[in-house]
Short mmCIF file of C-alpha atoms and ligand atoms in Angstrom, two decimals:
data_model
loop_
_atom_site.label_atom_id
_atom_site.label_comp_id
_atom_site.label_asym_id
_atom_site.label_seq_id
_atom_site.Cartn_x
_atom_site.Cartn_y
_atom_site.Cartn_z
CA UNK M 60 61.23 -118.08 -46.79
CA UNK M 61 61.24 -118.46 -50.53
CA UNK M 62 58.55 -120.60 -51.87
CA UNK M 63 60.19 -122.82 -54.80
CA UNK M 64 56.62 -123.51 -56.07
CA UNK M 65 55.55 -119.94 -56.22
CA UNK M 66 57.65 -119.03 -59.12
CA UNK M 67 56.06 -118.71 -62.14
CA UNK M 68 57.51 -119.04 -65.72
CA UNK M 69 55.50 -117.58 -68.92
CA UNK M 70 54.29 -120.85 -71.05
CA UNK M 71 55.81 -118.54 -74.47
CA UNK M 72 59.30 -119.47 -73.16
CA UNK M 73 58.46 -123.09 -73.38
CA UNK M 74 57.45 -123.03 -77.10
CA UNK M 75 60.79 -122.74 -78.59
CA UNK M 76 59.68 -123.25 -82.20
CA UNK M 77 56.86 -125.37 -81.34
CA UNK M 78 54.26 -126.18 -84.34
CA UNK M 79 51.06 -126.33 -83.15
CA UNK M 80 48.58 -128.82 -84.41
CA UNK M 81 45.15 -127.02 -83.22
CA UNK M 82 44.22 -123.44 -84.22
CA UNK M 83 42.01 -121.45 -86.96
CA UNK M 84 44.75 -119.85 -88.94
CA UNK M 85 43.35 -120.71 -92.35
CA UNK M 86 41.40 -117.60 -93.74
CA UNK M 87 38.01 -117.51 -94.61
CA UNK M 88 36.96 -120.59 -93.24
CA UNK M 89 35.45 -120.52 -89.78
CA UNK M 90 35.18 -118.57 -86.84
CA UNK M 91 38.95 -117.92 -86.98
CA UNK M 92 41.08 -115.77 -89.49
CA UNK M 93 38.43 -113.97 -91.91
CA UNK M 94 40.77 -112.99 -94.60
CA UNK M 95 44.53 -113.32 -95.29
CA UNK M 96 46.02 -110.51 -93.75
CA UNK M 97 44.64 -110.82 -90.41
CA UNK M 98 46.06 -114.85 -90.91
CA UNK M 99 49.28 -112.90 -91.63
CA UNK M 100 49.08 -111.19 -88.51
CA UNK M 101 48.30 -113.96 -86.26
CA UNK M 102 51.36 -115.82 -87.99
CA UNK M 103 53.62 -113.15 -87.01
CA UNK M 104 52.59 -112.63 -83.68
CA UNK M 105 52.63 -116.14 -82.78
CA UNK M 106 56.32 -116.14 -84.28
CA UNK M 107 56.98 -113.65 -81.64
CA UNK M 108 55.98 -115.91 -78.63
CA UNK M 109 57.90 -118.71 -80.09
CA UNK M 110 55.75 -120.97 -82.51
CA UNK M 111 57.94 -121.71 -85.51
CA UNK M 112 54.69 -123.60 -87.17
CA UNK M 113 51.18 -124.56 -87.33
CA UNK M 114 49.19 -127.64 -88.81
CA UNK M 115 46.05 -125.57 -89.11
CA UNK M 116 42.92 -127.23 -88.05
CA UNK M 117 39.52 -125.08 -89.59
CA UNK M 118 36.14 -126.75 -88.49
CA UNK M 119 34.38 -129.19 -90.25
CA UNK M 120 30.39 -128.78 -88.83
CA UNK M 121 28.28 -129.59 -91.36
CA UNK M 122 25.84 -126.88 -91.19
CA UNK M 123 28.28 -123.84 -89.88
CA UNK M 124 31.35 -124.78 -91.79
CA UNK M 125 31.07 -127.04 -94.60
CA UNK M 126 34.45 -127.15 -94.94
CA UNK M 127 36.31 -130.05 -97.52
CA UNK M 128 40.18 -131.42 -97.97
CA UNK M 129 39.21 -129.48 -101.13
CA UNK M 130 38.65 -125.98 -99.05
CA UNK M 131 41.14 -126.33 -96.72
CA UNK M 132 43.93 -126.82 -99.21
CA UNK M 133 42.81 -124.14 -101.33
CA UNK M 134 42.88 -121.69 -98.43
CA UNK M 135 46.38 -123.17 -96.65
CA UNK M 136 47.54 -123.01 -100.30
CA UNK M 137 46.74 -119.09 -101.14
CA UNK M 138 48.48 -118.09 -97.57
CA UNK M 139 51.29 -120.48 -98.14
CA UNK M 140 51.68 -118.03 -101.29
CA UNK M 141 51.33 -114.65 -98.99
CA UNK M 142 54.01 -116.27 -96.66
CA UNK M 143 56.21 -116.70 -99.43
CA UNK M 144 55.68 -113.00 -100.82
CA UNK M 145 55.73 -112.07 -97.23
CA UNK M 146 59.07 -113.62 -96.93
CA UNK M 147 57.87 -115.22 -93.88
CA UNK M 148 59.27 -118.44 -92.60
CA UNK M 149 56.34 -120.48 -90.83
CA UNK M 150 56.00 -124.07 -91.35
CA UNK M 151 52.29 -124.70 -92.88
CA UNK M 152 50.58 -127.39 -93.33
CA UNK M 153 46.36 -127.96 -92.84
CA UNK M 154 44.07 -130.73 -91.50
CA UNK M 155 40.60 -129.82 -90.13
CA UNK M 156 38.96 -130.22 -86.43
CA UNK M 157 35.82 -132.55 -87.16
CA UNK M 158 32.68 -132.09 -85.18
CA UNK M 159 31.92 -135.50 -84.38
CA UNK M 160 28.65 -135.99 -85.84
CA UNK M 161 26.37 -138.07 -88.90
CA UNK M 162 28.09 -135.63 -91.31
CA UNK M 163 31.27 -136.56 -89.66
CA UNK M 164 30.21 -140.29 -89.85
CA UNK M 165 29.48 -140.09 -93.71
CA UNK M 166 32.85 -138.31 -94.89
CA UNK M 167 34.97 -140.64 -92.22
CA UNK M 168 32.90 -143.58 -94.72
CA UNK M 169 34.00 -141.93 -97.83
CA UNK M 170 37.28 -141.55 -97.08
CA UNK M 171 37.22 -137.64 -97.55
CA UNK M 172 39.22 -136.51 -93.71
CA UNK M 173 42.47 -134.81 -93.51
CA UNK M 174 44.55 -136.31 -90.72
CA UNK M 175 46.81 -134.21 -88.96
CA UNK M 176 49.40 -136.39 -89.13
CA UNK M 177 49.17 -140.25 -90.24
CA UNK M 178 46.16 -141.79 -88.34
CA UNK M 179 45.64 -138.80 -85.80
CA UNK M 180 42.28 -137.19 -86.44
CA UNK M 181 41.29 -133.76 -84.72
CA UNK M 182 37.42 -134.19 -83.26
CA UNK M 183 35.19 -132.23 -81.09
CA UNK M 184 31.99 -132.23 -79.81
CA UNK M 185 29.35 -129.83 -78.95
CA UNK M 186 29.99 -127.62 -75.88
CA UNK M 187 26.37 -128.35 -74.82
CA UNK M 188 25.86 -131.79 -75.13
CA UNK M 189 27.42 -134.94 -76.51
CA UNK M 190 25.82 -136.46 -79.31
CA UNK M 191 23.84 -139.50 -78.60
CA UNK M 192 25.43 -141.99 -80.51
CA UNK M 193 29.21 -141.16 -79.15
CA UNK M 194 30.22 -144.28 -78.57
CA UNK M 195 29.15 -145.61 -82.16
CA UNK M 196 31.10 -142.17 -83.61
CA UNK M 197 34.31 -143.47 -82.06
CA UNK M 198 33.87 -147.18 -82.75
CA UNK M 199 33.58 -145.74 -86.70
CA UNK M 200 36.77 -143.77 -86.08
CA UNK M 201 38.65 -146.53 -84.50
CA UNK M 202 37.58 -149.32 -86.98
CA UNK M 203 38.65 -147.05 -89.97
CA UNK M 204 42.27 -147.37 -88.26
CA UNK M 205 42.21 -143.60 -87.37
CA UNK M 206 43.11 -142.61 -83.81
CA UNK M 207 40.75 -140.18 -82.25
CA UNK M 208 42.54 -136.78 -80.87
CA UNK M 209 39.48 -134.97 -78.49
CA UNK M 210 39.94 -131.67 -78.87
CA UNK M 211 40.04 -129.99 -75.48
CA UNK M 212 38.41 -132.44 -73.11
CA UNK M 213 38.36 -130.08 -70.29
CA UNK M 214 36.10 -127.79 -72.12
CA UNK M 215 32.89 -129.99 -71.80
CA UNK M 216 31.74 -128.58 -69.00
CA UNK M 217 28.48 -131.46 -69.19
CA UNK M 218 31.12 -134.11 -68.42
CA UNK M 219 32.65 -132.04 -64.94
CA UNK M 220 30.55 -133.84 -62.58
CA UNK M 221 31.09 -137.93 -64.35
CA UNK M 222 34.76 -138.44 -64.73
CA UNK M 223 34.47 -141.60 -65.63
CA UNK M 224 32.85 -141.01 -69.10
CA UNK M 225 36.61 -138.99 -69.58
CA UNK M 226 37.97 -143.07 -68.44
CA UNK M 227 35.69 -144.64 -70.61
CA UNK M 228 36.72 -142.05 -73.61
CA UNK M 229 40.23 -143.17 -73.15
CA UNK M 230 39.76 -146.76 -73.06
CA UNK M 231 38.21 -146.40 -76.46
CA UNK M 232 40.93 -145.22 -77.50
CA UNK M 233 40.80 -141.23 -77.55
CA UNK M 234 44.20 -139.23 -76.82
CA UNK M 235 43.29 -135.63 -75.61
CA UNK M 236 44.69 -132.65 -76.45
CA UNK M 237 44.44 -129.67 -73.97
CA UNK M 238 44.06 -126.20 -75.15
CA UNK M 239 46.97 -124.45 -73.17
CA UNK M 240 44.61 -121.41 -71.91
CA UNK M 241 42.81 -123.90 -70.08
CA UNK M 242 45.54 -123.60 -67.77
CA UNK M 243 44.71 -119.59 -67.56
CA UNK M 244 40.74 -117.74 -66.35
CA UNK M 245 40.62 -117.91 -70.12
CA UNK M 246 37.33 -120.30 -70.35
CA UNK M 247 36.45 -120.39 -66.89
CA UNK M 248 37.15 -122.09 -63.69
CA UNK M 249 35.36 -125.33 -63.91
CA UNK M 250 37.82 -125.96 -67.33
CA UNK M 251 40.37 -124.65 -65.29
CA UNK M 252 40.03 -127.03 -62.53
CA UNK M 253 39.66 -130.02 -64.87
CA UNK M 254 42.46 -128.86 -66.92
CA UNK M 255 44.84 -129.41 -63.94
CA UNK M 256 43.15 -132.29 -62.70
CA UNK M 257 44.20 -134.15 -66.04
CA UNK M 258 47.35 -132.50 -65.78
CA UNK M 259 47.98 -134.39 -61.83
CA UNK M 260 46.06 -137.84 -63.31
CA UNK M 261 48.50 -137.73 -66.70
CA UNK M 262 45.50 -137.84 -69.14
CA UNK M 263 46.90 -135.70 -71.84
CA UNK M 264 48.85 -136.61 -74.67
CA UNK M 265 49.14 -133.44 -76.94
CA UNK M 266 48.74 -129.57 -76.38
CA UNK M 267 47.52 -127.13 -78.97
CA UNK M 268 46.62 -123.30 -79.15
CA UNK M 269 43.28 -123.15 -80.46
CA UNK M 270 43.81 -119.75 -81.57
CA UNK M 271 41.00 -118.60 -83.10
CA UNK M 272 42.08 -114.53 -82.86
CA UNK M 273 44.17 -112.09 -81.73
CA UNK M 274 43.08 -111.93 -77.52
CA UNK M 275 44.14 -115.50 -78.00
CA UNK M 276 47.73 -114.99 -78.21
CA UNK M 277 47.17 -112.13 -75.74
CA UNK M 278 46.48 -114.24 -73.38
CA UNK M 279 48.86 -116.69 -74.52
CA UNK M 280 51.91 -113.67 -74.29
CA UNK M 281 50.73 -113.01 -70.33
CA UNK M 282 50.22 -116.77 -69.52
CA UNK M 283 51.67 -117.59 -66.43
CA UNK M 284 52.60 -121.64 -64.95
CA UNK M 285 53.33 -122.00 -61.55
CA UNK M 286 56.91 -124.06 -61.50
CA UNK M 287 55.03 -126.95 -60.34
CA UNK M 288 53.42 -127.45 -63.42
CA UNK M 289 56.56 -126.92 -65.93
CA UNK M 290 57.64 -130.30 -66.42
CA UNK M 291 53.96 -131.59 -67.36
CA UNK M 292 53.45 -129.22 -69.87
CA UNK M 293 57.22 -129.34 -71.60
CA UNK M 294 56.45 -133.00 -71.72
CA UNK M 295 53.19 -131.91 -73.56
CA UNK M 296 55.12 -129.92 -75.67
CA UNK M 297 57.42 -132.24 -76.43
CA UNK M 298 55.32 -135.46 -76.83
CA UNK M 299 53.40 -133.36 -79.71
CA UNK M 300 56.37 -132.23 -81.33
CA UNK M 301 58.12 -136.11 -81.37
CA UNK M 302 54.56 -137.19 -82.76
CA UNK M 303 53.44 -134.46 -84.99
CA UNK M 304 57.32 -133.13 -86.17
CA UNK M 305 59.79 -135.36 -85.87
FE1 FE2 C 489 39.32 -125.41 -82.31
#
């Protein structure tokens, strides 16, 4: 007999022009696009699995990537003008994804962070270990009126084993934001397994890429969801695009 939950649908057919509001498009910048033409590349390839835009999202980590609004519009500003030339149609717009830490703390003071939208602020945290003063980090965020957007929750492995530090996160007012090859082997099994356990217990709000390269959207292209798991992530989908695009 058929199994209705063993079909599988590829997660590019439920993009549909979809702008994504986490990745590392921006040249020159980080650990994502080096240069222009390989941003160019990455643009056109995730045209061809169905993202019609991106609100680009280059780290801010004080000693690795002392990126500024300053940077980050210079660099969404020269391939905005290769787009153009390019004739490509991709909407582009930039914000940053802040490492939460006392850099983070002094620009959030100064004023100097690029939303992504209105109050929504992209932050992360170290994949080894949280910093100490977390909760003070997101009682600075949350007093400045900004609303915290945790970049892929599932991905700090240190938290697996105490869920209810991901409870605790939300009641202070955090939203997360998965990164969709979570969902794949892409970063694991123990992000894997999380992934889907948020997925069952409703604790995303957003979805992003996170594409950093081009075995990203590889992976992306092959990505498989079992049926089950459709109407979850199109509600993803769609929650980010009502918020982040209306
Ligand atoms: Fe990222």
């Amino acid at each position: 007999m058929l199994n209705l939950f063993s079909k599988k649908t590829f997660i590019a057919d439920l993009f549909d022009g979809f702008v994504d509001i986490h990745n590392h498009l921006l040249p020159g910048l980080d650990d994502g696009a080096p240069d222009v033409d390989i941003a160019i590349q990455l643009i056109q390839e995730l045209m061809q699995i169905g993202f019609g835009g991106s609100i680009s999202t280059p780290h801010t980590m004080n000693e690795y990537y002392a990126n500024t609004p300053l940077t980050i519009n210079t660099a969404k500003e020269g391939l905005l003008k290769a787009l153009q030339e390019n004739d490509i149609h991709f909407k582009l717009s930039a914000s940053s994804e802040y490492m939460m830490d006392g850099h983070f703390q002094d620009i959030l003071k100064k004023g100097e962070i690029l939303p992504l939208r209105d109050r929504y602020v992209l932050v992360e945290m170290s994949y080894l270990q949280p910093p100490i003063n977390l909760d003070e980090i997101i009682f600075d965020i949350t007093s400045k009126e900004y609303i915290p957007v945790l970049a892929h929750p599932e991905r700090y492995n240190y938290l697996h084993q105490d869920f209810s530090k991901y409870t605790d996160l939300k009641q202070r007012g955090c939203l997360f934001q998965l990164n969709m090859l979570a969902l794949s082997d892409y970063y694991g099994s123990s992000t894997k397994k999380t992934a889907y356990k948020f997925i069952e217990d409703g604790y995303y709000d957003f979805i992003g890429s996170d594409v950093h390269h081009m075995r990203h959207i590889n992976s992306l292209k092959n990505m498989k969801l079992t049926a089950k798991y459709v109407p979850a992530i199109e509600g993803l989908i769609s929650k980010t695009r009502e918020t982040f695009n209306p």
